[in-house]
PDB file of C-alpha atoms in Angstrom:
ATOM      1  CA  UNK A   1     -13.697  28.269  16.338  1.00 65.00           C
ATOM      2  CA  UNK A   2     -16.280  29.277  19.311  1.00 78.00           C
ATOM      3  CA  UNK A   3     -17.806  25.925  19.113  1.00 81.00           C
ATOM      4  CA  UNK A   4     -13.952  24.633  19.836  1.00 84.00           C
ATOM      5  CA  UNK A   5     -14.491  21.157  18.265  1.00 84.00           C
ATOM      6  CA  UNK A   6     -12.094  18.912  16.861  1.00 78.00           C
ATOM      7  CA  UNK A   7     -12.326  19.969  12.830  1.00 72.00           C
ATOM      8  CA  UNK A   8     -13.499  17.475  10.206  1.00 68.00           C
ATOM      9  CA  UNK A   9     -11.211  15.761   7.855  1.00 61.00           C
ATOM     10  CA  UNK A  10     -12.787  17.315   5.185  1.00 64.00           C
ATOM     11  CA  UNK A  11     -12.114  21.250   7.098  1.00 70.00           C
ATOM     12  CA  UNK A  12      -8.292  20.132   7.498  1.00 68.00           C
ATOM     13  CA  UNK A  13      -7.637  19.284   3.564  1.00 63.00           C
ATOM     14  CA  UNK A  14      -9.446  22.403   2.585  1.00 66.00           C
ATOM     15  CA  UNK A  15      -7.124  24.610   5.086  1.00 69.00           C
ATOM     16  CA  UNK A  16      -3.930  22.663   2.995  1.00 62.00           C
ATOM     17  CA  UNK A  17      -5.516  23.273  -0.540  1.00 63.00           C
ATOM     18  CA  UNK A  18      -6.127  26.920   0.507  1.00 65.00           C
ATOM     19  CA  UNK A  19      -2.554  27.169   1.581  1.00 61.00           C
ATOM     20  CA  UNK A  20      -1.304  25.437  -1.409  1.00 57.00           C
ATOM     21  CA  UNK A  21       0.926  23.272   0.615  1.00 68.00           C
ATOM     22  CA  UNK A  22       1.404  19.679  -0.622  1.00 85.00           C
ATOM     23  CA  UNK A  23       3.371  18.309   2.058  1.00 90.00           C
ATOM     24  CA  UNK A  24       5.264  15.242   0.396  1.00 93.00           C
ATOM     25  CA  UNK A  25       6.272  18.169  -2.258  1.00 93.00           C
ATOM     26  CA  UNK A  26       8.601  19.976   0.682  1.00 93.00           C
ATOM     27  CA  UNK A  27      12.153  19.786   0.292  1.00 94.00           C
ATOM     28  CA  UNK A  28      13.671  17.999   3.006  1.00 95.00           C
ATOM     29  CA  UNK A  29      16.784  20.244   4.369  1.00 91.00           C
ATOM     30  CA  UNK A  30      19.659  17.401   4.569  1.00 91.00           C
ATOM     31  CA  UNK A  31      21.708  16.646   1.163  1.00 92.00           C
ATOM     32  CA  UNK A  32      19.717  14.140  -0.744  1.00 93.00           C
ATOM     33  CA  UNK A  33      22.800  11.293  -0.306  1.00 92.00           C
ATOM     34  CA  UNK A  34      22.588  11.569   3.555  1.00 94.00           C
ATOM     35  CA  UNK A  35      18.870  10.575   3.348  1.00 96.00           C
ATOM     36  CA  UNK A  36      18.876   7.721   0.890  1.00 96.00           C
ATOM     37  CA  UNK A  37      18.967   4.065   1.551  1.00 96.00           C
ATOM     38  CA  UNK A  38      20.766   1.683  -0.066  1.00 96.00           C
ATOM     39  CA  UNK A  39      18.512  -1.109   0.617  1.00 97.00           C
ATOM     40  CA  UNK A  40      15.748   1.312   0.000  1.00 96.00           C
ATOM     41  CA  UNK A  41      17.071   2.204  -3.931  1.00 97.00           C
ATOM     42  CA  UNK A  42      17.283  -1.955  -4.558  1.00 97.00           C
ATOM     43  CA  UNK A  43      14.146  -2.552  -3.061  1.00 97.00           C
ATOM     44  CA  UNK A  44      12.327   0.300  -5.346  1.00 97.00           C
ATOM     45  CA  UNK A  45      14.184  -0.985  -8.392  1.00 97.00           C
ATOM     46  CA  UNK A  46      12.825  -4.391  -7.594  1.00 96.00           C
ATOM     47  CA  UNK A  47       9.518  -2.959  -7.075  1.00 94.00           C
ATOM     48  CA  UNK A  48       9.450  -1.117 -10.161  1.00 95.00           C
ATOM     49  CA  UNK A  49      10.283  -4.450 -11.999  1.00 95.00           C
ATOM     50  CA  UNK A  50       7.613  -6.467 -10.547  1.00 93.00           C
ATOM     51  CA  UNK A  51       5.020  -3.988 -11.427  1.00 90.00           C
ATOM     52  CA  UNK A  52       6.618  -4.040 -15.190  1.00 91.00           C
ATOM     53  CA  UNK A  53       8.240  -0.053 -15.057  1.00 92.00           C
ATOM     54  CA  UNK A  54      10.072   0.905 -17.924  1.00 92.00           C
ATOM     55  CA  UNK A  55      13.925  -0.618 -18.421  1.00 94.00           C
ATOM     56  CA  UNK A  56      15.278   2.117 -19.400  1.00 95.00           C
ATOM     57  CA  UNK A  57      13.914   4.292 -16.063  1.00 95.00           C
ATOM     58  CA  UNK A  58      14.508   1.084 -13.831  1.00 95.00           C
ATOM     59  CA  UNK A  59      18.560   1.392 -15.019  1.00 95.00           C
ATOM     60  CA  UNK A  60      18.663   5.347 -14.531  1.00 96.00           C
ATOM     61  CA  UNK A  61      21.853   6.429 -11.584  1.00 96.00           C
ATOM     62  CA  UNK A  62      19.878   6.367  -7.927  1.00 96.00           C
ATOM     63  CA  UNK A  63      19.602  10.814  -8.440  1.00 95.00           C
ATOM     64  CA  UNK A  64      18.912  10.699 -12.183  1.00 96.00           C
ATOM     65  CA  UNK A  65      15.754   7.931 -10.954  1.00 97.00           C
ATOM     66  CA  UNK A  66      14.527   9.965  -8.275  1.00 97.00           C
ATOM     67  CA  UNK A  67      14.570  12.789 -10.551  1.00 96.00           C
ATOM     68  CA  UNK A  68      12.745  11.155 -13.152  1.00 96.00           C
ATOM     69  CA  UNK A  69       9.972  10.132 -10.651  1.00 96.00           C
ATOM     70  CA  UNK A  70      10.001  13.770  -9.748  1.00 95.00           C
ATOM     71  CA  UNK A  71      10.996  13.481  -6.099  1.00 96.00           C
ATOM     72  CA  UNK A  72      14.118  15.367  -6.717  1.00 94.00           C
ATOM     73  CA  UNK A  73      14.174  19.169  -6.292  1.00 90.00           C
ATOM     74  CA  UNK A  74      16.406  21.123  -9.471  1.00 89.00           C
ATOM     75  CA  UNK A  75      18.957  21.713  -7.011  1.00 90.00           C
ATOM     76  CA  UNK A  76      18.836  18.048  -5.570  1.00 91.00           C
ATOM     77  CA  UNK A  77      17.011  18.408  -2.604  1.00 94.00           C
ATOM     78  CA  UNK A  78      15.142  15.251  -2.020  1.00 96.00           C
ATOM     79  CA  UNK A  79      11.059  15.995  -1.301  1.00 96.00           C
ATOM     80  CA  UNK A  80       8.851  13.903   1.536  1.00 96.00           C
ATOM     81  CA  UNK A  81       7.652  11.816  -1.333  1.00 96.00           C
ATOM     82  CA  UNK A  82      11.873  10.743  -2.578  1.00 97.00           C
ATOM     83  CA  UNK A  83      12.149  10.360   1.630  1.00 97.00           C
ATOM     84  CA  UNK A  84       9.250   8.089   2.002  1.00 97.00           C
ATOM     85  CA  UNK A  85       9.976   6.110  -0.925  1.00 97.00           C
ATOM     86  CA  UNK A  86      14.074   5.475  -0.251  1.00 97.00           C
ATOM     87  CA  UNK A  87      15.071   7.492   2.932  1.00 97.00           C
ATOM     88  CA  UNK A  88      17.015   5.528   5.779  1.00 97.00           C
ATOM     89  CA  UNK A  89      14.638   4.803   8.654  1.00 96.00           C
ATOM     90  CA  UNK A  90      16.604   7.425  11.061  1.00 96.00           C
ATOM     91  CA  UNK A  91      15.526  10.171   8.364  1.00 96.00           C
ATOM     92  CA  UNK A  92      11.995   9.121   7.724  1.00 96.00           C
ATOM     93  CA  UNK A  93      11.464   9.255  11.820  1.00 95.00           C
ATOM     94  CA  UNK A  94      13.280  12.769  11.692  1.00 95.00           C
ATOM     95  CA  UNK A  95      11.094  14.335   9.631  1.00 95.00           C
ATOM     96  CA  UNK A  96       8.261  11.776   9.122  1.00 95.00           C
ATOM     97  CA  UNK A  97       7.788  10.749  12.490  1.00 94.00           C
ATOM     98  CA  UNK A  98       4.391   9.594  11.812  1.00 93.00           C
ATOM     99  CA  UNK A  99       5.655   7.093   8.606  1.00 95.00           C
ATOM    100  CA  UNK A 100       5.140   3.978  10.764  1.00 95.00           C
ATOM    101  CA  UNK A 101       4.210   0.692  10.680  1.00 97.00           C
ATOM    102  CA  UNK A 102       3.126  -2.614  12.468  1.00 97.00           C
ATOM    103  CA  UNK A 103       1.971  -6.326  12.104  1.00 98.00           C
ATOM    104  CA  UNK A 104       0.321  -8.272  14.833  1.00 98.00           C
ATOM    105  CA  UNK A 105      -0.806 -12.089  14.144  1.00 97.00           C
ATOM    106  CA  UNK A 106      -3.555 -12.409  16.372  1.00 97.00           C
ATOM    107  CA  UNK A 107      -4.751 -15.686  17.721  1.00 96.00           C
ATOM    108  CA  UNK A 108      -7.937 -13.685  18.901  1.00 95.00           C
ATOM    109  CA  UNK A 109      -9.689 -10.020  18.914  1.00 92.00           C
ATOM    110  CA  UNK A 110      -7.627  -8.720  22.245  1.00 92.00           C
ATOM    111  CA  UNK A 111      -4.581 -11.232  21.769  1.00 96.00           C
ATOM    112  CA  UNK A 112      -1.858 -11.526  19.772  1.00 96.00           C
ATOM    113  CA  UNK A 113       1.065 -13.844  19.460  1.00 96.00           C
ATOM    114  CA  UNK A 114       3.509 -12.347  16.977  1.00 97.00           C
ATOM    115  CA  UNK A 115       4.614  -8.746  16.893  1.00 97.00           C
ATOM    116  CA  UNK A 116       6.835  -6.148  14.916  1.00 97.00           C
ATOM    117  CA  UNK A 117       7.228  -2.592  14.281  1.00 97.00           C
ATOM    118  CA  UNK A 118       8.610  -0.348  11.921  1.00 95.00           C
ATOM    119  CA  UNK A 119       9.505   2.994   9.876  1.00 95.00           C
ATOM    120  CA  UNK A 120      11.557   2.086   7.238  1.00 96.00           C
ATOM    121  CA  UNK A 121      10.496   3.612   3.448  1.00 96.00           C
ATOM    122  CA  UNK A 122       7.537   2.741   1.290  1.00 96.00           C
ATOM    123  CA  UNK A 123       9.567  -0.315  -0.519  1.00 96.00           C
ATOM    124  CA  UNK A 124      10.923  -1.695   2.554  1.00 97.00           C
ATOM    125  CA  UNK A 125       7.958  -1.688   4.602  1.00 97.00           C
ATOM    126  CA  UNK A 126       5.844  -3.128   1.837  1.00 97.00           C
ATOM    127  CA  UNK A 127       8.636  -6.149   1.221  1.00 97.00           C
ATOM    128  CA  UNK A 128       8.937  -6.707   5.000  1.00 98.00           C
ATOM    129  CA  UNK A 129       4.943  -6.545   5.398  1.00 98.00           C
ATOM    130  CA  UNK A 130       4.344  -9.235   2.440  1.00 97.00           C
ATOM    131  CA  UNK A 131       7.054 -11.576   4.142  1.00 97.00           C
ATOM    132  CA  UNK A 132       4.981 -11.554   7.389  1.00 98.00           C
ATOM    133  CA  UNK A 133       1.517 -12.014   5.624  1.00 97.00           C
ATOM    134  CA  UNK A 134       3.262 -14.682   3.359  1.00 95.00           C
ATOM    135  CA  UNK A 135       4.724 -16.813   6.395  1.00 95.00           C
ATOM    136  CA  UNK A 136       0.944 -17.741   7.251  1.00 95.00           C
ATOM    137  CA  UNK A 137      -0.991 -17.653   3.694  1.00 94.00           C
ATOM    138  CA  UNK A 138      -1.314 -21.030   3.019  1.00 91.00           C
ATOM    139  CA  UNK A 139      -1.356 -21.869  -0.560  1.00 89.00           C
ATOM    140  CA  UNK A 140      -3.784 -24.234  -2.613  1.00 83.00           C
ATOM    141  CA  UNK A 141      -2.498 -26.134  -5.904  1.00 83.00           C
ATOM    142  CA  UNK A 142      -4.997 -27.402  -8.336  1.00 75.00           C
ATOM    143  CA  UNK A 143      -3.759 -30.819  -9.640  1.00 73.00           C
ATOM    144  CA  UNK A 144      -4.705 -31.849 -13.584  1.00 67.00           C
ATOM    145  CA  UNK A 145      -3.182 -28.872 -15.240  1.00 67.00           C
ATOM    146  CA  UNK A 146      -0.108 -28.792 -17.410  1.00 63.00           C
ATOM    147  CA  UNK A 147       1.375 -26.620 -14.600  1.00 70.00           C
ATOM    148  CA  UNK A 148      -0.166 -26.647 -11.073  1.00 73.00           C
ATOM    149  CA  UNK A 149      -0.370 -23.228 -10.357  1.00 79.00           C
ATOM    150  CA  UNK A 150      -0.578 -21.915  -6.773  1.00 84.00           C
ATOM    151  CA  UNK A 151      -3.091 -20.136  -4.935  1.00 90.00           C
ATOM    152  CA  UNK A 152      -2.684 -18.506  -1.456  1.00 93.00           C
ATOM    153  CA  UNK A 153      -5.445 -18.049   0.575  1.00 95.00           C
ATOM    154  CA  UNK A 154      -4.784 -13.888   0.448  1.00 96.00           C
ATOM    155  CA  UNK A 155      -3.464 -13.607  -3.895  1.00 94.00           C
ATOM    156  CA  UNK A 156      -0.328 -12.180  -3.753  1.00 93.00           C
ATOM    157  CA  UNK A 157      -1.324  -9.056  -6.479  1.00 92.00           C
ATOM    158  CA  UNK A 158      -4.194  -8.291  -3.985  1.00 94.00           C
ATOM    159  CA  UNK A 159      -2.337  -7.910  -1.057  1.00 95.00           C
ATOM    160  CA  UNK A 160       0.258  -5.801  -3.133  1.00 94.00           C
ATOM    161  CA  UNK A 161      -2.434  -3.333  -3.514  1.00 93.00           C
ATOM    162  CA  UNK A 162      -4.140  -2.918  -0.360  1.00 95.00           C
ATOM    163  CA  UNK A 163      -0.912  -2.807   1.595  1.00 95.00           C
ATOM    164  CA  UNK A 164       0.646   0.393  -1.080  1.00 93.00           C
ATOM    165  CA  UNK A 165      -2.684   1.902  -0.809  1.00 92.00           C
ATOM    166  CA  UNK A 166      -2.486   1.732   3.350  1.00 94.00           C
ATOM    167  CA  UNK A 167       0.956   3.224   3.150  1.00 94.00           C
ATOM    168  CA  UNK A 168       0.338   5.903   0.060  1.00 91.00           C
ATOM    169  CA  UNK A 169      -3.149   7.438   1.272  1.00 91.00           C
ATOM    170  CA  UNK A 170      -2.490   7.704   4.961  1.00 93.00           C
ATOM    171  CA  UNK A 171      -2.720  10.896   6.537  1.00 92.00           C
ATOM    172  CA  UNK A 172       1.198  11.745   7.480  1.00 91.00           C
ATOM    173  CA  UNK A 173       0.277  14.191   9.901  1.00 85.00           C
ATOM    174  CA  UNK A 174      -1.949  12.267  11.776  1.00 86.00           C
ATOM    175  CA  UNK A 175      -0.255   9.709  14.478  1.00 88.00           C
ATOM    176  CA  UNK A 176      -0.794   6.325  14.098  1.00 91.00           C
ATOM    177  CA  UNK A 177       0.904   3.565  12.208  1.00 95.00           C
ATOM    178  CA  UNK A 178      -0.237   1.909   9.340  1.00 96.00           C
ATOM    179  CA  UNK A 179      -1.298  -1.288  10.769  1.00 97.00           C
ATOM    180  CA  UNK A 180      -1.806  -5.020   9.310  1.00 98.00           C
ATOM    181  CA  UNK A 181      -3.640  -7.343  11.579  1.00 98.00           C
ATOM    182  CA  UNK A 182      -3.802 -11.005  10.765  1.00 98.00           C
ATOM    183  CA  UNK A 183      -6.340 -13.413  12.273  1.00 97.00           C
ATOM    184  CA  UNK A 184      -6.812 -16.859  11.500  1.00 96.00           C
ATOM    185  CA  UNK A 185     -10.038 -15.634   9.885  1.00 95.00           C
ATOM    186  CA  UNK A 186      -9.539 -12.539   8.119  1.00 97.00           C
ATOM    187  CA  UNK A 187      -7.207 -10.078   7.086  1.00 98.00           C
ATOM    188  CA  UNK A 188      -7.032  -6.278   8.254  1.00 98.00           C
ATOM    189  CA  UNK A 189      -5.244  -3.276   6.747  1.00 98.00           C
ATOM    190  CA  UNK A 190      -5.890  -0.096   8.551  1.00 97.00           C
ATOM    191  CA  UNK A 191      -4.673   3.802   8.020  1.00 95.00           C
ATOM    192  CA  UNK A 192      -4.710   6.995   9.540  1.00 92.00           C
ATOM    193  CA  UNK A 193      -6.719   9.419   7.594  1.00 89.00           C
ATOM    194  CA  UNK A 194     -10.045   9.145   6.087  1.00 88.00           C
ATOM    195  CA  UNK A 195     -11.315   9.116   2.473  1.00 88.00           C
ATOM    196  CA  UNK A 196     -10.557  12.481   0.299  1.00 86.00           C
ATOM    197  CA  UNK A 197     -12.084  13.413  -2.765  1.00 83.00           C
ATOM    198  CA  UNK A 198     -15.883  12.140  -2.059  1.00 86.00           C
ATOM    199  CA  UNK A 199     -14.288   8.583  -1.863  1.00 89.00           C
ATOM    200  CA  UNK A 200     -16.359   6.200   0.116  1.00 90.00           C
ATOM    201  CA  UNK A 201     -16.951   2.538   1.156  1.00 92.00           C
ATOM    202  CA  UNK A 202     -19.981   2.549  -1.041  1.00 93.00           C
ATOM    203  CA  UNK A 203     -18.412   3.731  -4.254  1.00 92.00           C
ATOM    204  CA  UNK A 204     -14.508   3.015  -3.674  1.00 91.00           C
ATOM    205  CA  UNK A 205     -14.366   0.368  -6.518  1.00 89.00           C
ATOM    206  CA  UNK A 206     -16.078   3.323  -9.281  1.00 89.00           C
ATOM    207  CA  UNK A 207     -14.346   6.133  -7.833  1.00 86.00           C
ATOM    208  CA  UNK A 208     -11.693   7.818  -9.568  1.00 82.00           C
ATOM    209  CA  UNK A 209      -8.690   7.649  -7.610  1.00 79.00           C
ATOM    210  CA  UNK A 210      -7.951  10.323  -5.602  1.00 79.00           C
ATOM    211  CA  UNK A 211      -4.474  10.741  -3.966  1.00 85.00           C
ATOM    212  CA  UNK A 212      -4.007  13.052  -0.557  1.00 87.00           C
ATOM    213  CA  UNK A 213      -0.268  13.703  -2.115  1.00 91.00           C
ATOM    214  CA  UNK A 214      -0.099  14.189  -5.555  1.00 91.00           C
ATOM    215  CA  UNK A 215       3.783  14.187  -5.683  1.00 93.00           C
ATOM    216  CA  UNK A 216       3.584  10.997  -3.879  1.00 94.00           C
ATOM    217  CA  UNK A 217       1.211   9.459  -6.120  1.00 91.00           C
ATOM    218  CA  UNK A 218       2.417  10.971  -9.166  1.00 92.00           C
ATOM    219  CA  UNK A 219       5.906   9.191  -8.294  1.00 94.00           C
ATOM    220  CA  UNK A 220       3.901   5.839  -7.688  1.00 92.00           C
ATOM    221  CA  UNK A 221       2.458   6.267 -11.265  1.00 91.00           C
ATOM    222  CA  UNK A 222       5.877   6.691 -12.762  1.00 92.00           C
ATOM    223  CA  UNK A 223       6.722   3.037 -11.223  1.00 92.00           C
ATOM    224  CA  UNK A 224       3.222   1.631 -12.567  1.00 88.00           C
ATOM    225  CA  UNK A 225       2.246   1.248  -8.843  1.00 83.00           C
ATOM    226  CA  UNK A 226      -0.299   3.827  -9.027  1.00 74.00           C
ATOM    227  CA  UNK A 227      -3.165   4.824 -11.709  1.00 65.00           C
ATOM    228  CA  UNK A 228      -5.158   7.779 -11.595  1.00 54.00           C
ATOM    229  CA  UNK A 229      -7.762   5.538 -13.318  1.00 49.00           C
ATOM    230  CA  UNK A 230      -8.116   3.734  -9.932  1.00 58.00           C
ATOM    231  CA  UNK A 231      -7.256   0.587 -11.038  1.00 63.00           C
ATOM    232  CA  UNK A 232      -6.035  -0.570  -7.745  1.00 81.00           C
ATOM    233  CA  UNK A 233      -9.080  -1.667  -6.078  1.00 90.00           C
ATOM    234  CA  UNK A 234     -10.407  -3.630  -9.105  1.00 90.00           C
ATOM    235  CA  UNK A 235      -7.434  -5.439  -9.495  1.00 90.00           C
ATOM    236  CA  UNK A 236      -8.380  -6.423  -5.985  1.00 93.00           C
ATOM    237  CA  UNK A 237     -11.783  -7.252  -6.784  1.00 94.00           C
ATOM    238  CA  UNK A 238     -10.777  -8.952  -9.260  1.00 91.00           C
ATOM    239  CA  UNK A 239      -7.789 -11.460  -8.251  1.00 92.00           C
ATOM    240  CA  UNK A 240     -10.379 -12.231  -5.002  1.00 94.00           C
ATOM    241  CA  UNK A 241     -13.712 -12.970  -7.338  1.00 92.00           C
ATOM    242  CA  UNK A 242     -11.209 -14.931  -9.812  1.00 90.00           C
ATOM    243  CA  UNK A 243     -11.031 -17.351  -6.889  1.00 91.00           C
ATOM    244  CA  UNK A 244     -14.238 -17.812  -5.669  1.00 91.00           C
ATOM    245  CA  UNK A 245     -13.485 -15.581  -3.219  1.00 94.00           C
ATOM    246  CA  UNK A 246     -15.741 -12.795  -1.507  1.00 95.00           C
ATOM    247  CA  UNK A 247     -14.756  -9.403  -2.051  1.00 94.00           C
ATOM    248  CA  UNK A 248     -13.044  -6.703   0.105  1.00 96.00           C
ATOM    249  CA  UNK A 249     -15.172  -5.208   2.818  1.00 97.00           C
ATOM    250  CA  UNK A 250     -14.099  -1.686   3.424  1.00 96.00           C
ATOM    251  CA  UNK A 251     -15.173   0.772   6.162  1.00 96.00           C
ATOM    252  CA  UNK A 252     -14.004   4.365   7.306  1.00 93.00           C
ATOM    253  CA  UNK A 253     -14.695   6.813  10.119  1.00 89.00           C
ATOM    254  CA  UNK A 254     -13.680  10.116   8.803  1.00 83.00           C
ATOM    255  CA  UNK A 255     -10.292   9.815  10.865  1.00 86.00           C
ATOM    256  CA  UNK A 256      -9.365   6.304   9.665  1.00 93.00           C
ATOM    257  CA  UNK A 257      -9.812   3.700   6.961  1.00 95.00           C
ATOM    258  CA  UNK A 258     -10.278  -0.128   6.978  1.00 97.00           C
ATOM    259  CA  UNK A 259     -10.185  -2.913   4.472  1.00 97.00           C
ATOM    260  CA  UNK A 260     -11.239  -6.394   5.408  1.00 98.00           C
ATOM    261  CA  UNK A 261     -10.719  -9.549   3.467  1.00 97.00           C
ATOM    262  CA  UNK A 262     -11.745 -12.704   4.938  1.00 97.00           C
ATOM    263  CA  UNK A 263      -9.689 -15.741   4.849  1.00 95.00           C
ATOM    264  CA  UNK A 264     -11.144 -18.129   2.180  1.00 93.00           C
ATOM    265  CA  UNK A 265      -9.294 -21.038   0.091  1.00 89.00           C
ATOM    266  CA  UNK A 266      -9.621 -21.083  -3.039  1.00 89.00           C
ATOM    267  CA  UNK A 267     -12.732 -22.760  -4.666  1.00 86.00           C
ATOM    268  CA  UNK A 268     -11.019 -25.137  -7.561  1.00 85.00           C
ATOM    269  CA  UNK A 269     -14.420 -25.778  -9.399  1.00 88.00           C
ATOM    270  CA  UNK A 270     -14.667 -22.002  -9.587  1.00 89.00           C
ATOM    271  CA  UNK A 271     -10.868 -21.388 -10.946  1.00 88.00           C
ATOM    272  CA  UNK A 272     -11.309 -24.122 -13.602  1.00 86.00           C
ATOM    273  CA  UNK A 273     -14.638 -21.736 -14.791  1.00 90.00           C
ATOM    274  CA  UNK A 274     -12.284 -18.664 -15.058  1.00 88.00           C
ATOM    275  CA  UNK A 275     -10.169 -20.557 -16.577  1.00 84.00           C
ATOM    276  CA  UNK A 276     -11.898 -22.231 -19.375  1.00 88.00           C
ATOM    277  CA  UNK A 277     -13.420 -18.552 -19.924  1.00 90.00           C
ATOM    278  CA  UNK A 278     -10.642 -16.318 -20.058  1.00 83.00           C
ATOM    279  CA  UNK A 279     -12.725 -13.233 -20.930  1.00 80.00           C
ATOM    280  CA  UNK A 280     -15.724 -13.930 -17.994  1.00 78.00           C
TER     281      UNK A 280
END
């Protein structure tokens, strides 16, 4: 406008809503079977298990899946959302050249000793991301107990969530990759792309969920990765305070968001509490 100033985050999604574009809704050009990868399809299937998705959609043929998740076009075009969540990484950085990623184990605040990129699809990513997290998460068992369960310093179901909610509400059309940062104190997520829908730090764990790409999301709810309830963040809440540990601390700037979650071992007196109390 005359003031020529970079526009809001708010100005930009109301510019897309008035020109009822939903970008992981376009059809991608290519035939559907040139864009899909292999490892990407087993990887989503495995995914879908995990997160306890119906058999009978889990078994569907790779098109008949996609279609059910509603990623498929009638005439078997695949959409962003099918490319993001099973395209080949030379498709997503055709046509999603933003859909990137990165971990960096850092050994300080400006230094870093372990590095790796990537822009492979939602399942992929998310697998590859846990691995590197997992490699340092050391893991605490509680002795006494008719099976010694295992507790790593970041819960598995926790990190699950923040890392698919990094890669499903970033802005695509902003640069930047998602990135994971992990110091020997703490753990960072960060996205491009602020909060939508009058989500904020504040109220985050209240808020109902509100997705930037509803085809996107809607596909994530198929798999029972997603929940318009916005049961995501309390499960985080949750799994961390189960522990004795302190909650997420999350933080945004209008252009990008940022979850925190400190490094903290498990407190065993706290565990046995939960656990004598199953309904605390």
């Amino acid at each position: 406008g005359d003031q020529l100033r970079g526009m809001t985050v708010e100005e930009i999604d109301a510019v897309r809503a008035e020109a009822g574009r939903e970008f992981t809704a376009t059809p991608v050009a290519s035939p559907a079977r040139e864009l899909l990868s292999a490892t990407g399809m087993e990887e989503l299937r495995r995914l879908m298990r995990e997160a306890s998705a119906s058999d009978d959609l889990v078994r569907l043929a790779d098109l008949d899946l996609l279609r059910a998740l509603g990623v498929l076009t009638p005439d078997d075009r695949l959409a962003v959302a099918g490319l993001l969540l099973v395209g080949t990484a030379e498709a997503i950085r055709q046509h999603v050249p933003d859909a990137q990623w990165q971990f960096r184990r850092m050994v300080s605040d400006t230094a870093y000793e372990q590095a790796e990129d990537g822009a492979d699809c939602l399942p992929v990513a998310l697998r590859r991301l846990r691995e590197l997290v997992g490699a340092h998460n050391p893991i605490v068992t509680i002795p006494g107990w008719l099976v010694q369960p295992e507790f790593p310093r970041y819960p598995s179901l926790a990190l699950r969530e923040l890392l698919v909610n990094a890669l499903v509400h970033r802005d695509y059309a902003v640069p930047g990759p998602v990135s994971v940062k992990l110091y020997p104190d703490r753990l960072e997520i960060s996205n491009a792309g602020g909060f939508v829908g009058g989500v904020t730090p504040e109220n985050i764990l209240h808020h109902p969920s509100a997705p930037r790409y509803p085809t996107l999301f809607q596909a994530l709810t198929r798999m029972r990765l997603a929940n318009a309830a916005n049961l995501g963040v309390p499960r985080v809440f949750r799994d961390l305070l189960s522990e004795g540990k302190e909650p997420p601390s999350y933080w945004s700037s209008g252009r990008a968001v940022r979850v925190s979650v400190k490094g903290q071992e498990t407190s065993r007196e706290f565990v046995e509490l939960v656990h004598r109390n199953p309904g605390l």
